[in-house]
Amino acid sequence: MLSIKKSSERLNLILMENSMTPTEFAHTYDISKSALSNYLNGKSLIRRDKAESLGERLNIDPEWLMGGDVSRMPLLHDAADSGNASSDNSEAFGENLISEGSREHTEGDPLSAGAFLSPGFTVVHPVPYAQFSSTSGTGRSRRESNIPYRRT
């Protein structure tokens, strides 16, 4: 079930994660300022076409953006299908992930299963997830350090 309140909270979260003002966000993603204001303040639900456009550009599930009870990240087979890959290829891709996931962690190999299956971390996307400027004691922001994981 779609929820205006959840949609509003999630849009506000996206703005905060990307360190953008509503005006910057509206300009960047081609949404009118008044429509974005209504979405952010919970006055109206984001239109499906806008949610799909944002979902594609931000790599998030449009249904999640509209307040649905689904995962934030789109499923792998959805991403493969949108790239004109056949479903056979996406199934093979999933099988490769499963077989890779059962492999023991090799020290120094950041793409091995151990890096992705470490307790407290989830794989979010091969592109860095951290879009905010908090530091982790290194003096560099998480964005600058290109950390592709987030704490769970």
Coordinates of C-alpha atoms in Angstrom, one line a residue:
M1 CA 0.0 0.0 0.0
L2 CA 1.3 3.4 -1.0
S3 CA 1.8 6.0 1.8
I4 CA 2.0 9.8 1.4
K5 CA 3.8 10.0 4.8
K6 CA 6.4 7.4 3.9
S7 CA 6.9 8.9 0.5
S8 CA 7.5 12.3 2.1
E9 CA 10.0 10.9 4.6
R10 CA 11.9 9.0 1.9
L11 CA 12.1 12.1 -0.4
N12 CA 13.4 14.1 2.5
L13 CA 16.0 11.4 3.3
I14 CA 17.2 11.4 -0.4
L15 CA 17.6 15.2 -0.3
M16 CA 19.6 14.9 3.0
E17 CA 21.8 12.0 1.7
N18 CA 22.6 14.0 -1.4
S19 CA 23.2 17.3 0.5
M20 CA 20.8 19.1 -1.8
T21 CA 18.3 21.9 -1.2
P22 CA 14.8 21.3 -2.5
T23 CA 15.5 23.9 -5.3
E24 CA 18.7 22.1 -6.4
F25 CA 16.8 18.8 -6.3
A26 CA 13.9 20.2 -8.3
H27 CA 16.2 21.7 -10.9
T28 CA 18.5 18.6 -11.2
Y29 CA 15.6 16.1 -11.5
D30 CA 13.2 18.2 -13.5
I31 CA 10.4 18.5 -10.9
S32 CA 8.6 21.8 -10.4
K33 CA 9.4 23.4 -7.0
S34 CA 5.7 23.6 -6.1
A35 CA 5.2 19.9 -6.8
L36 CA 8.4 18.9 -4.9
S37 CA 7.2 21.1 -2.0
N38 CA 3.9 19.2 -2.0
Y39 CA 5.7 15.8 -2.0
L40 CA 8.2 16.8 0.7
N41 CA 5.4 18.2 3.0
G42 CA 3.1 15.2 2.6
K43 CA 0.4 17.1 0.8
S44 CA 0.4 14.9 -2.3
L45 CA 1.9 11.6 -3.4
I46 CA 4.7 11.7 -6.0
R47 CA 3.4 10.9 -9.5
R48 CA 4.3 7.4 -10.8
D49 CA 6.1 8.8 -13.8
K50 CA 8.2 11.1 -11.6
A51 CA 8.9 8.2 -9.2
E52 CA 10.0 6.0 -12.1
S53 CA 12.2 8.7 -13.5
L54 CA 13.8 9.4 -10.1
G55 CA 14.1 5.7 -9.4
E56 CA 16.0 5.1 -12.6
R57 CA 18.4 8.0 -12.1
L58 CA 18.9 7.3 -8.3
N59 CA 18.9 3.5 -8.6
I60 CA 16.0 3.1 -6.2
D61 CA 12.7 1.3 -6.5
P62 CA 10.0 3.7 -7.6
E63 CA 7.5 1.8 -5.5
W64 CA 9.7 2.4 -2.4
L65 CA 9.8 6.1 -3.3
M66 CA 6.0 6.2 -3.5
G67 CA 5.8 4.9 0.1
G68 CA 5.4 1.2 -0.8
D69 CA 6.5 -1.6 1.5
V70 CA 9.3 -2.8 -0.8
S71 CA 13.1 -2.7 -0.7
R72 CA 14.8 0.6 -1.5
M73 CA 17.0 -1.0 -4.1
P74 CA 15.6 -2.5 -7.3
L75 CA 16.0 -6.2 -7.8
L76 CA 18.9 -7.4 -9.9
H77 CA 16.7 -9.0 -12.5
D78 CA 14.9 -5.6 -12.9
A79 CA 18.2 -3.9 -13.6
A80 CA 19.3 -6.6 -16.0
D81 CA 15.9 -6.5 -17.9
S82 CA 16.1 -2.7 -18.2
G83 CA 19.5 -3.2 -19.9
N84 CA 18.0 -5.4 -22.6
A85 CA 19.5 -8.5 -21.1
S86 CA 17.6 -11.7 -21.5
S87 CA 16.1 -13.3 -18.4
D88 CA 18.5 -16.2 -19.0
N89 CA 21.4 -13.9 -18.5
S90 CA 20.0 -12.4 -15.3
E91 CA 19.5 -15.9 -13.9
A92 CA 23.0 -16.9 -14.8
F93 CA 24.2 -13.6 -13.2
G94 CA 22.3 -14.6 -10.0
E95 CA 23.9 -18.1 -10.0
N96 CA 27.3 -16.5 -10.4
L97 CA 26.6 -14.3 -7.3
I98 CA 25.5 -17.4 -5.3
S99 CA 28.6 -19.4 -6.3
E100 CA 30.9 -16.4 -5.6
G101 CA 29.2 -15.9 -2.2
S102 CA 30.1 -19.4 -1.2
R103 CA 33.8 -18.8 -1.9
E104 CA 36.1 -18.1 1.0
H105 CA 37.4 -14.6 1.4
T106 CA 40.8 -14.0 -0.1
E107 CA 42.8 -11.4 1.7
G108 CA 43.3 -8.3 -0.4
D109 CA 40.5 -9.2 -2.8
P110 CA 37.8 -6.6 -2.1
L111 CA 35.4 -8.2 -4.5
S112 CA 35.5 -11.6 -2.9
A113 CA 32.5 -12.9 -0.9
G114 CA 34.0 -12.0 2.5
A115 CA 34.0 -8.3 1.7
F116 CA 30.3 -8.4 0.8
L117 CA 29.2 -10.8 3.6
S118 CA 30.9 -9.1 6.5
P119 CA 28.6 -8.8 9.5
G120 CA 26.9 -5.5 9.8
F121 CA 27.3 -4.6 6.1
T122 CA 25.0 -5.0 3.1
V123 CA 25.8 -4.6 -0.6
V124 CA 23.9 -1.7 -1.9
H125 CA 25.3 -1.0 -5.4
P126 CA 28.6 -1.1 -7.1
V127 CA 28.5 2.7 -7.2
P128 CA 29.3 4.4 -3.9
Y129 CA 26.3 4.7 -1.7
A130 CA 27.5 7.3 0.7
Q131 CA 26.4 10.6 -0.6
F132 CA 26.9 12.6 2.5
S133 CA 29.8 14.4 4.1
S134 CA 30.3 12.9 7.5
T135 CA 33.8 11.8 8.1
S136 CA 35.0 8.4 9.5
G137 CA 38.0 9.6 11.4
T138 CA 40.2 9.9 8.3
G139 CA 39.6 13.5 7.6
R140 CA 38.0 12.6 4.3
S141 CA 34.3 12.5 3.7
R142 CA 32.7 9.1 3.0
R143 CA 31.9 10.5 -0.5
E144 CA 35.6 11.2 -1.1
S145 CA 36.6 7.7 0.1
N146 CA 34.2 6.0 -2.2
I147 CA 32.9 3.5 0.4
P148 CA 30.4 1.3 -1.4
Y149 CA 28.8 -0.1 1.8
R150 CA 26.6 1.2 4.5
R151 CA 26.2 0.1 8.1
T152 CA 23.1 -2.0 8.8

